[in-house]
mmCIF file of C-alpha atoms in Angstrom:
data_model
loop_
_atom_site.group_PDB
_atom_site.id
_atom_site.type_symbol
_atom_site.label_atom_id
_atom_site.label_comp_id
_atom_site.label_asym_id
_atom_site.label_seq_id
_atom_site.Cartn_x
_atom_site.Cartn_y
_atom_site.Cartn_z
ATOM 1 C CA MET E 1 0.144 -0.199 -0.205
ATOM 2 C CA GLY E 2 0.959 3.884 -0.205
ATOM 3 C CA ARG E 3 2.115 6.101 2.387
ATOM 4 C CA LEU E 4 -0.017 8.265 4.752
ATOM 5 C CA ARG E 5 0.272 11.716 3.914
ATOM 6 C CA SER E 6 -0.648 15.028 5.506
ATOM 7 C CA PHE E 7 -1.860 17.224 2.557
ATOM 8 C CA PHE E 8 -5.779 18.885 3.955
ATOM 9 C CA THR E 9 -4.759 18.300 7.864
ATOM 10 C CA PRO E 10 -3.458 22.158 7.861
ATOM 11 C CA LEU E 11 -6.679 23.429 6.175
ATOM 12 C CA HIS E 12 -8.718 21.319 8.179
ATOM 13 C CA GLN E 13 -7.788 22.416 11.130
ATOM 14 C CA ARG E 14 -8.161 25.952 11.160
ATOM 15 C CA THR E 15 -11.289 25.579 11.645
ATOM 16 C CA SER E 16 -13.552 25.994 14.808
ATOM 17 C CA ARG E 17 -16.234 23.402 15.828
ATOM 18 C CA ASP E 18 -18.745 23.335 18.169
ATOM 19 C CA TYR E 19 -19.350 19.664 18.165
ATOM 20 C CA LEU E 20 -22.101 19.869 21.264
ATOM 21 C CA ALA E 21 -23.854 22.661 19.651
ATOM 22 C CA ARG E 22 -24.473 20.767 17.061
ATOM 23 C CA MET E 23 -25.072 17.563 18.129
ATOM 24 C CA THR E 24 -27.777 19.538 20.215
ATOM 25 C CA ASP E 25 -28.925 20.851 17.846
ATOM 26 C CA ASP E 26 -32.306 18.276 15.745
ATOM 27 C CA LYS E 27 -28.817 16.684 14.607
ATOM 28 C CA VAL E 28 -30.618 14.219 13.079
ATOM 29 C CA GLY E 29 -33.153 16.533 11.364
ATOM 30 C CA CYS E 30 -29.871 18.327 9.533
ATOM 31 C CA MET E 31 -28.627 14.935 8.129
ATOM 32 C CA ARG E 32 -31.438 14.516 6.195
ATOM 33 C CA VAL E 33 -31.195 18.006 4.647
ATOM 34 C CA ALA E 34 -27.687 17.318 4.360
ATOM 35 C CA LYS E 35 -27.016 14.042 2.172
ATOM 36 C CA ARG E 36 -29.678 15.284 -0.022
ATOM 37 C CA TYR E 37 -26.211 17.464 -1.219
ATOM 38 C CA ASP E 38 -28.268 20.216 -2.893
ATOM 39 C CA ALA E 39 -27.921 24.258 -1.889
ATOM 40 C CA ASP E 40 -28.555 23.614 1.708
ATOM 41 C CA TYR E 41 -25.792 21.574 1.685
ATOM 42 C CA TRP E 42 -22.904 23.610 0.317
ATOM 43 C CA ASP E 43 -24.442 27.204 1.442
ATOM 44 C CA GLY E 44 -27.209 27.284 3.468
ATOM 45 C CA ASP E 45 -26.857 27.488 7.272
ATOM 46 C CA ARG E 46 -23.944 26.348 9.441
ATOM 47 C CA ARG E 47 -26.376 23.677 10.771
ATOM 48 C CA PHE E 48 -26.913 22.120 7.509
ATOM 49 C CA GLY E 49 -23.462 21.276 6.153
ATOM 50 C CA TYR E 50 -20.736 23.754 4.939
ATOM 51 C CA GLY E 51 -22.104 27.880 5.737
ATOM 52 C CA GLY E 52 -21.527 29.309 2.946
ATOM 53 C CA TYR E 53 -18.610 26.716 0.420
ATOM 54 C CA ARG E 54 -17.101 30.095 -1.276
ATOM 55 C CA TYR E 55 -13.470 29.899 -2.238
ATOM 56 C CA ASP E 56 -10.986 32.300 -0.599
ATOM 57 C CA GLY E 57 -7.994 30.726 -2.231
ATOM 58 C CA ARG E 58 -6.828 27.930 0.730
ATOM 59 C CA TRP E 59 -6.792 24.757 -1.447
ATOM 60 C CA ALA E 60 -3.189 26.673 -3.567
ATOM 61 C CA PRO E 61 -0.762 25.050 -0.703
ATOM 62 C CA VAL E 62 -3.228 21.889 -1.006
ATOM 63 C CA ALA E 63 -2.863 21.533 -5.210
ATOM 64 C CA ARG E 64 1.178 22.806 -4.420
ATOM 65 C CA ALA E 65 1.991 19.772 -2.402
ATOM 66 C CA MET E 66 0.195 17.768 -4.639
ATOM 67 C CA ILE E 67 1.415 18.545 -7.500
ATOM 68 C CA GLU E 68 5.302 18.339 -5.847
ATOM 69 C CA ALA E 69 4.269 14.904 -4.484
ATOM 70 C CA TYR E 70 3.242 13.275 -6.844
ATOM 71 C CA GLY E 71 5.777 14.957 -10.231
ATOM 72 C CA LEU E 72 3.436 16.164 -12.076
ATOM 73 C CA THR E 73 3.546 19.056 -15.191
ATOM 74 C CA ALA E 74 1.010 20.183 -17.437
ATOM 75 C CA ALA E 75 0.624 17.587 -19.497
ATOM 76 C CA SER E 76 -0.326 15.568 -16.205
ATOM 77 C CA ARG E 77 -4.443 13.910 -16.203
ATOM 78 C CA VAL E 78 -5.493 14.440 -12.907
ATOM 79 C CA LEU E 79 -9.517 12.347 -11.343
ATOM 80 C CA ASP E 80 -11.464 13.975 -8.659
ATOM 81 C CA VAL E 81 -13.814 11.686 -7.669
ATOM 82 C CA GLY E 82 -16.424 14.078 -4.639
ATOM 83 C CA CYS E 83 -14.597 17.132 -6.323
ATOM 84 C CA GLY E 84 -17.707 18.888 -4.907
ATOM 85 C CA LYS E 85 -16.931 22.117 -6.319
ATOM 86 C CA ALA E 86 -13.080 22.228 -7.539
ATOM 87 C CA HIS E 87 -11.663 24.332 -6.188
ATOM 88 C CA LEU E 88 -8.325 21.329 -5.672
ATOM 89 C CA LEU E 89 -8.829 21.078 -9.524
ATOM 90 C CA HIS E 90 -9.199 24.651 -10.493
ATOM 91 C CA GLU E 91 -6.197 24.733 -8.695
ATOM 92 C CA LEU E 92 -4.373 22.806 -10.585
ATOM 93 C CA ARG E 93 -5.220 24.168 -12.607
ATOM 94 C CA ALA E 94 -4.235 27.753 -12.271
ATOM 95 C CA LEU E 95 -0.077 26.224 -11.249
ATOM 96 C CA LEU E 96 -0.079 23.884 -14.557
ATOM 97 C CA PRO E 97 -1.985 25.326 -16.998
ATOM 98 C CA GLY E 98 -3.092 22.699 -19.804
ATOM 99 C CA LEU E 99 -3.353 20.955 -17.033
ATOM 100 C CA THR E 100 -6.175 18.021 -18.277
ATOM 101 C CA VAL E 101 -8.588 17.806 -14.930
ATOM 102 C CA CYS E 102 -11.962 15.963 -14.833
ATOM 103 C CA GLY E 103 -14.280 16.288 -11.263
ATOM 104 C CA LEU E 104 -17.307 13.799 -10.122
ATOM 105 C CA ASP E 105 -19.587 14.533 -8.468
ATOM 106 C CA VAL E 106 -23.466 13.702 -6.578
ATOM 107 C CA SER E 107 -23.828 17.697 -6.158
ATOM 108 C CA ALA E 108 -25.219 19.127 -9.231
ATOM 109 C CA HIS E 109 -25.494 22.369 -6.790
ATOM 110 C CA ALA E 110 -21.404 22.007 -5.958
ATOM 111 C CA LEU E 111 -20.389 21.491 -9.525
ATOM 112 C CA ALA E 112 -22.997 24.450 -11.055
ATOM 113 C CA GLY E 113 -21.396 26.673 -8.565
ATOM 114 C CA ALA E 114 -17.413 25.287 -9.539
ATOM 115 C CA PRO E 115 -15.118 27.657 -10.915
ATOM 116 C CA ALA E 116 -14.906 29.142 -14.936
ATOM 117 C CA SER E 117 -11.877 27.173 -15.768
ATOM 118 C CA VAL E 118 -12.753 24.068 -14.505
ATOM 119 C CA ARG E 119 -17.019 23.852 -14.714
ATOM 120 C CA ALA E 120 -16.453 21.985 -18.354
ATOM 121 C CA ASP E 121 -14.890 19.216 -17.420
ATOM 122 C CA LEU E 122 -16.447 18.332 -14.551
ATOM 123 C CA ARG E 123 -19.941 15.410 -14.744
ATOM 124 C CA PRO E 124 -22.889 14.893 -12.139
ATOM 125 C CA HIS E 125 -21.231 10.841 -11.459
ATOM 126 C CA ARG E 126 -21.850 8.830 -8.432
ATOM 127 C CA ALA E 127 -18.250 7.611 -6.304
ATOM 128 C CA GLN E 128 -18.862 4.160 -6.132
ATOM 129 C CA ASP E 129 -20.573 3.789 -9.760
ATOM 130 C CA PRO E 130 -18.260 2.563 -12.144
ATOM 131 C CA LEU E 131 -16.035 5.282 -13.796
ATOM 132 C CA PRO E 132 -16.331 5.398 -17.529
ATOM 133 C CA PHE E 133 -12.762 6.146 -18.553
ATOM 134 C CA ASP E 134 -10.448 3.151 -19.572
ATOM 135 C CA ASP E 135 -6.927 1.508 -16.809
ATOM 136 C CA GLY E 136 -4.850 3.856 -15.392
ATOM 137 C CA GLN E 137 -6.369 6.294 -17.786
ATOM 138 C CA PHE E 138 -4.687 8.898 -15.091
ATOM 139 C CA ASP E 139 -2.055 10.246 -13.714
ATOM 140 C CA LEU E 140 -2.863 11.240 -10.409
ATOM 141 C CA ALA E 141 -6.605 9.712 -9.415
ATOM 142 C CA LEU E 142 -7.669 11.175 -5.624
ATOM 143 C CA SER E 143 -11.167 11.303 -3.345
ATOM 144 C CA LEU E 144 -10.430 14.192 -0.578
ATOM 145 C CA GLY E 145 -13.742 13.794 1.640
ATOM 146 C CA CYS E 146 -16.322 11.869 -0.010
ATOM 147 C CA LEU E 147 -15.736 8.111 1.200
ATOM 148 C CA HIS E 148 -16.521 8.143 4.118
ATOM 149 C CA ASN E 149 -20.090 8.488 3.300
ATOM 150 C CA LEU E 150 -20.915 5.696 1.303
ATOM 151 C CA ARG E 151 -21.523 2.881 3.167
ATOM 152 C CA LEU E 152 -19.446 -0.176 3.115
ATOM 153 C CA PHE E 153 -20.019 -2.299 0.099
ATOM 154 C CA GLU E 154 -20.446 1.371 -2.050
ATOM 155 C CA LEU E 155 -16.960 2.079 -0.027
ATOM 156 C CA GLU E 156 -15.450 -1.239 -1.806
ATOM 157 C CA ALA E 157 -16.318 -0.402 -4.905
ATOM 158 C CA ALA E 158 -15.581 3.090 -4.964
ATOM 159 C CA LEU E 159 -11.693 2.979 -4.083
ATOM 160 C CA ALA E 160 -11.831 -0.095 -6.736
ATOM 161 C CA GLY E 161 -12.829 2.296 -9.590
ATOM 162 C CA ILE E 162 -10.246 4.827 -8.625
ATOM 163 C CA GLU E 163 -7.288 1.438 -8.099
ATOM 164 C CA ARG E 164 -8.563 1.353 -12.092
ATOM 165 C CA VAL E 165 -8.635 3.822 -13.520
ATOM 166 C CA GLY E 166 -5.806 6.032 -12.020
ATOM 167 C CA ARG E 167 -0.770 5.112 -11.819
ATOM 168 C CA ARG E 168 -1.396 7.575 -8.522
ATOM 169 C CA LYS E 169 -3.466 6.974 -6.213
ATOM 170 C CA PHE E 170 -4.568 9.338 -3.397
ATOM 171 C CA VAL E 171 -7.619 9.299 -0.491
ATOM 172 C CA MET E 172 -8.788 11.513 1.685
ATOM 173 C CA VAL E 173 -11.342 10.313 5.099
ATOM 174 C CA GLU E 174 -11.889 11.220 7.959
ATOM 175 C CA SER E 175 -11.075 8.878 11.345
ATOM 176 C CA TYR E 176 -10.324 8.399 14.878
ATOM 177 C CA ARG E 177 -7.698 7.842 17.046
ATOM 178 C CA ASP E 178 -9.515 7.687 20.572
ATOM 179 C CA GLU E 179 -12.456 7.603 23.124
ATOM 180 C CA GLN E 180 -12.874 11.230 22.277
ATOM 181 C CA GLU E 181 -12.246 12.170 17.868
ATOM 182 C CA LEU E 182 -14.455 8.713 17.309
ATOM 183 C CA PHE E 183 -17.770 10.438 19.958
ATOM 184 C CA ASN E 184 -16.695 14.432 18.463
ATOM 185 C CA LEU E 185 -17.229 13.243 15.515
ATOM 186 C CA GLN E 186 -20.043 11.812 15.902
ATOM 187 C CA CYS E 187 -21.185 15.229 16.970
ATOM 188 C CA TRP E 188 -20.034 16.691 13.796
ATOM 189 C CA ALA E 189 -20.428 14.378 10.854
ATOM 190 C CA LEU E 190 -22.841 14.689 8.843
ATOM 191 C CA THR E 191 -23.356 13.117 5.934
ATOM 192 C CA CYS E 192 -20.688 10.175 7.392
ATOM 193 C CA GLN E 193 -21.740 6.625 6.707
ATOM 194 C CA ALA E 194 -18.774 4.763 7.482
ATOM 195 C CA PHE E 195 -17.081 5.752 10.896
ATOM 196 C CA PHE E 196 -13.197 3.792 11.445
ATOM 197 C CA ASP E 197 -9.840 4.205 13.215
ATOM 198 C CA THR E 198 -7.187 4.540 11.139
ATOM 199 C CA ALA E 199 -6.234 0.540 12.300
ATOM 200 C CA GLU E 200 -9.891 -0.607 10.634
ATOM 201 C CA TRP E 201 -9.464 1.971 7.267
ATOM 202 C CA VAL E 202 -5.712 0.539 6.691
ATOM 203 C CA TRP E 203 -7.091 -3.200 6.871
ATOM 204 C CA LEU E 204 -10.246 -2.030 4.578
ATOM 205 C CA PHE E 205 -7.388 -0.908 1.466
ATOM 206 C CA GLU E 206 -5.575 -3.762 2.030
ATOM 207 C CA ARG E 207 -9.166 -5.726 2.149
ATOM 208 C CA PHE E 208 -10.081 -4.112 -1.123
ATOM 209 C CA GLY E 209 -7.272 -3.939 -2.857
ATOM 210 C CA TYR E 210 -6.386 -0.497 -2.633
ATOM 211 C CA THR E 211 -2.334 -0.040 -2.881
ATOM 212 C CA GLY E 212 -2.091 4.152 -2.880
ATOM 213 C CA ASP E 213 -1.338 6.892 -0.760
ATOM 214 C CA TYR E 214 -4.286 7.778 2.322
ATOM 215 C CA GLU E 215 -4.367 10.301 4.628
ATOM 216 C CA PHE E 216 -6.454 10.741 7.620
ATOM 217 C CA ILE E 217 -8.135 14.140 8.988
ATOM 218 C CA TYR E 218 -9.226 14.258 13.137
ATOM 219 C CA PHE E 219 -11.666 16.076 15.420
ATOM 220 C CA THR E 220 -9.844 16.752 18.043
#
């Protein structure tokens, strides 16, 4: 299997979270709204998701780190499974003009709100459905903050697709290392289906034949 990375963790740690307030604020109702992945989730009230997913340049350091780690050039091809509003793809292309990118996401609202620089390269698609690409078609196939929203059998299918189409692979998922982080994750997560600690994730990656890199984010 690949390496444990830390591309996204510094960005994740910049946000403060009131875990108990979310848990006691009609959590079940908010989960039902969030799992529609529509305007409420992306740009509605914070209790339903992001609370306004507007771009402020924060993905640029992530893009630079990935370019360096994976040796990407303007001739490379990058796939983002669960791309959301595709801000990472936007930054990758800004740094590497001419880069071929493709973004997939279940949310029509997110895709419509993506930067104009990459909007034509995005398409609606569920991560767990077969990917319509050739084996090894992409130099890097990645998925950030998406796969933990799948059920176990869907997760296996999604990882198999990423493994098949990417020469290099990277996924980032939510996880926990102790009881406090598990509690915080359970309080905060609105869409998560896969609550696994780090050892369980690594076991699943190996069990499902995933050989790429990975990162865990924690709710401390």
